[in-house]
Amino acid sequence: MEHPTAVQNPGPVLEATNLATLCGSAVFFLLMFVYVAPAVLRKVFPQYASLPASKRIIMDDAFLSQVHMLILAPLGWYIYLFTELPPRALFFDHPLVRQGAAIETAYEFLGLLLSLSTPALRLPSFIFHHALVSCMAVVQMIYKCSPHTHNLGFICMTSNVFLNNRTLLNGVGKGNTKFAMWNGIALAVVFFYVRIAMLGVEWWHVYHMAMQPGYFQNVPFLVFLVDIPCNFLFTILNCYWFSKICRIGWKITFGKAKNN
């Protein structure tokens, strides 16, 4: 059964508040990348100023990702823990989730432009990721559907703090320090919890939502693409990335043991 407060018009609709959030976020993230990231990184890492321009840009991009994570991950946890968020409701509006999607859209569009225009960031994986996620975020912003599934994407960003730390540490030659080791352990633990365990539970909810009578007749096609095929792709990628994290950790741990 659909939630008792189900919306009658699920969209698509672009509300003025979401449009303003999108435009304001785009300007904010651009200023972060161009002005704030270099200034902060010079203060935190004295080696930053002497790095080649290509490495500085990669670190600037990691800083921008960190700022983006520090906005959306806490928002996702707040929505998950302290607001009404029915896990199996298809036609349910959660304005905060759509606001978060507007912020995500701005970040991903900027990331896509930077990946296309900057040689150091012009990697096929970066371009594909930013292009796909920006399209998914637009759908999440304009449709009042399945907010529980969409909000989990914000929660998944929790693990990015450790991934970005790794990029920054490697950028200044501190990838083999003890702090980097503990950062890697935290990455593995948090990544497993938010991107493997919580996603497993979410797929159980998605299955029950899809089994509701009339789901496939009523769900907007773009929402279906985001909720099932696209999220399934990212689930596979998360499993691959987690296996890669475990392999790297195994090599570091047992490689050191052999050397000792």
CSV table of N, CA, C and O in Angstrom, one decimal, residues 201-243:
chain,number,residue,atom,x,y,z
A,201,VAL,N,20.2,-3.5,2.8
A,201,VAL,CA,18.9,-3.3,3.4
A,201,VAL,C,18.0,-2.5,2.5
A,201,VAL,O,16.8,-2.8,2.4
A,202,GLU,N,18.6,-1.5,1.9
A,202,GLU,CA,17.8,-0.7,1.0
A,202,GLU,C,17.2,-1.5,-0.2
A,202,GLU,O,16.1,-1.2,-0.6
A,203,TRP,N,18.0,-2.4,-0.7
A,203,TRP,CA,17.5,-3.2,-1.8
A,203,TRP,C,16.3,-4.1,-1.4
A,203,TRP,O,15.4,-4.3,-2.2
A,204,TRP,N,16.3,-4.5,-0.1
A,204,TRP,CA,15.2,-5.2,0.4
A,204,TRP,C,13.9,-4.3,0.4
A,204,TRP,O,12.8,-4.8,0.0
A,205,HIS,N,14.1,-3.0,0.8
A,205,HIS,CA,13.0,-2.1,0.7
A,205,HIS,C,12.5,-1.8,-0.7
A,205,HIS,O,11.3,-1.8,-1.0
A,206,VAL,N,13.5,-1.7,-1.6
A,206,VAL,CA,13.2,-1.4,-3.0
A,206,VAL,C,12.4,-2.6,-3.6
A,206,VAL,O,11.4,-2.4,-4.4
A,207,TYR,N,12.8,-3.8,-3.3
A,207,TYR,CA,12.1,-5.0,-3.8
A,207,TYR,C,10.6,-4.9,-3.3
A,207,TYR,O,9.7,-5.2,-4.1
A,208,HIS,N,10.4,-4.7,-2.0
A,208,HIS,CA,9.0,-4.6,-1.5
A,208,HIS,C,8.2,-3.4,-2.2
A,208,HIS,O,7.0,-3.6,-2.4
A,209,MET,N,8.9,-2.3,-2.4
A,209,MET,CA,8.3,-1.2,-3.1
A,209,MET,C,7.9,-1.6,-4.5
A,209,MET,O,6.7,-1.3,-5.0
A,210,ALA,N,8.8,-2.2,-5.2
A,210,ALA,CA,8.5,-2.6,-6.6
A,210,ALA,C,7.4,-3.7,-6.7
A,210,ALA,O,6.7,-3.8,-7.7
A,211,MET,N,7.2,-4.5,-5.6
A,211,MET,CA,6.2,-5.5,-5.6
A,211,MET,C,4.8,-5.0,-5.3
A,211,MET,O,3.8,-5.8,-5.3
A,212,GLN,N,4.7,-3.7,-5.0
A,212,GLN,CA,3.4,-3.1,-4.7
A,212,GLN,C,2.5,-3.2,-6.0
A,212,GLN,O,3.1,-3.0,-7.1
A,213,PRO,N,1.2,-3.5,-5.8
A,213,PRO,CA,0.4,-3.5,-7.0
A,213,PRO,C,0.4,-2.2,-7.8
A,213,PRO,O,0.3,-1.1,-7.2
A,214,GLY,N,0.7,-2.3,-9.1
A,214,GLY,CA,0.6,-1.1,-9.9
A,214,GLY,C,1.9,-0.3,-10.0
A,214,GLY,O,2.0,0.7,-10.6
A,215,TYR,N,3.0,-0.8,-9.3
A,215,TYR,CA,4.3,-0.1,-9.3
A,215,TYR,C,4.8,0.2,-10.7
A,215,TYR,O,5.0,1.4,-11.1
A,216,PHE,N,4.9,-0.8,-11.5
A,216,PHE,CA,5.5,-0.6,-12.8
A,216,PHE,C,4.6,0.1,-13.8
A,216,PHE,O,5.1,0.7,-14.8
A,217,GLN,N,3.3,0.2,-13.5
A,217,GLN,CA,2.4,1.0,-14.3
A,217,GLN,C,2.4,2.4,-13.9
A,217,GLN,O,2.1,3.3,-14.8
A,218,ASN,N,2.7,2.7,-12.7
A,218,ASN,CA,2.6,4.1,-12.2
A,218,ASN,C,3.9,4.8,-12.0
A,218,ASN,O,3.9,6.1,-12.0
A,219,VAL,N,5.0,4.1,-11.8
A,219,VAL,CA,6.3,4.8,-11.5
A,219,VAL,C,6.7,5.6,-12.7
A,219,VAL,O,6.7,5.0,-13.9
A,220,PRO,N,7.1,6.8,-12.6
A,220,PRO,CA,7.7,7.6,-13.7
A,220,PRO,C,8.9,6.9,-14.2
A,220,PRO,O,9.7,6.4,-13.5
A,221,PHE,N,9.1,6.8,-15.5
A,221,PHE,CA,10.1,6.0,-16.2
A,221,PHE,C,11.5,6.4,-15.7
A,221,PHE,O,12.4,5.6,-15.4
A,222,LEU,N,11.7,7.8,-15.6
A,222,LEU,CA,13.0,8.2,-15.2
A,222,LEU,C,13.3,7.9,-13.7
A,222,LEU,O,14.5,7.6,-13.4
A,223,VAL,N,12.3,7.9,-12.9
A,223,VAL,CA,12.5,7.5,-11.5
A,223,VAL,C,12.8,6.0,-11.4
A,223,VAL,O,13.7,5.6,-10.7
A,224,PHE,N,12.2,5.2,-12.3
A,224,PHE,CA,12.5,3.8,-12.3
A,224,PHE,C,13.9,3.5,-12.7
A,224,PHE,O,14.6,2.7,-12.1
A,225,LEU,N,14.4,4.3,-13.7
A,225,LEU,CA,15.8,4.1,-14.2
A,225,LEU,C,16.8,4.5,-13.1
A,225,LEU,O,17.8,3.8,-12.9
A,226,VAL,N,16.5,5.5,-12.3
A,226,VAL,CA,17.4,5.9,-11.2
A,226,VAL,C,17.3,4.9,-10.1
A,226,VAL,O,18.4,4.5,-9.6
A,227,ASP,N,16.1,4.5,-9.7
A,227,ASP,CA,16.0,3.6,-8.5
A,227,ASP,C,16.5,2.2,-8.7
A,227,ASP,O,16.9,1.6,-7.7
A,228,ILE,N,16.4,1.7,-9.9
A,228,ILE,CA,16.7,0.3,-10.1
A,228,ILE,C,17.9,0.1,-11.0
A,228,ILE,O,19.0,-0.3,-10.5
A,229,PRO,N,17.9,0.4,-12.3
A,229,PRO,CA,19.1,0.1,-13.1
A,229,PRO,C,20.3,0.9,-12.6
A,229,PRO,O,21.4,0.3,-12.5
A,230,CYS,N,20.2,2.2,-12.4
A,230,CYS,CA,21.4,3.0,-12.0
A,230,CYS,C,21.9,2.6,-10.7
A,230,CYS,O,23.1,2.5,-10.5
A,231,ASN,N,21.0,2.5,-9.7
A,231,ASN,CA,21.4,2.1,-8.4
A,231,ASN,C,22.0,0.7,-8.3
A,231,ASN,O,22.9,0.4,-7.6
A,232,PHE,N,21.5,-0.2,-9.2
A,232,PHE,CA,22.1,-1.5,-9.3
A,232,PHE,C,23.6,-1.4,-9.8
A,232,PHE,O,24.5,-2.1,-9.3
A,233,LEU,N,23.8,-0.6,-10.8
A,233,LEU,CA,25.1,-0.4,-11.3
A,233,LEU,C,26.1,0.1,-10.2
A,233,LEU,O,27.2,-0.4,-10.1
A,234,PHE,N,25.6,1.1,-9.4
A,234,PHE,CA,26.4,1.6,-8.4
A,234,PHE,C,26.6,0.6,-7.3
A,234,PHE,O,27.7,0.6,-6.6
A,235,THR,N,25.7,-0.3,-7.0
A,235,THR,CA,25.9,-1.4,-6.1
A,235,THR,C,27.0,-2.3,-6.5
A,235,THR,O,27.9,-2.7,-5.7
A,236,ILE,N,27.0,-2.6,-7.8
A,236,ILE,CA,28.1,-3.5,-8.3
A,236,ILE,C,29.4,-2.8,-8.2
A,236,ILE,O,30.4,-3.4,-7.8
A,237,LEU,N,29.4,-1.5,-8.5
A,237,LEU,CA,30.7,-0.7,-8.4
A,237,LEU,C,31.2,-0.6,-7.0
A,237,LEU,O,32.4,-0.7,-6.7
A,238,ASN,N,30.2,-0.4,-6.0
A,238,ASN,CA,30.6,-0.4,-4.6
A,238,ASN,C,31.2,-1.7,-4.2
A,238,ASN,O,32.2,-1.7,-3.4
A,239,CYS,N,30.7,-2.8,-4.6
A,239,CYS,CA,31.3,-4.1,-4.3
A,239,CYS,C,32.7,-4.2,-4.8
A,239,CYS,O,33.6,-4.7,-4.2
A,240,TYR,N,32.8,-3.8,-6.1
A,240,TYR,CA,34.2,-3.8,-6.7
A,240,TYR,C,35.2,-2.9,-6.0
A,240,TYR,O,36.3,-3.4,-5.7
A,241,TRP,N,34.7,-1.7,-5.6
A,241,TRP,CA,35.6,-0.8,-4.9
A,241,TRP,C,36.0,-1.3,-3.5
A,241,TRP,O,37.1,-1.2,-3.1
A,242,PHE,N,35.0,-2.0,-2.9
A,242,PHE,CA,35.3,-2.5,-1.5
A,242,PHE,C,36.3,-3.6,-1.6
A,242,PHE,O,37.2,-3.8,-0.8
A,243,SER,N,36.1,-4.5,-2.6
A,243,SER,CA,37.1,-5.6,-2.8
A,243,SER,C,38.5,-5.0,-3.1
A,243,SER,O,39.5,-5.5,-2.6
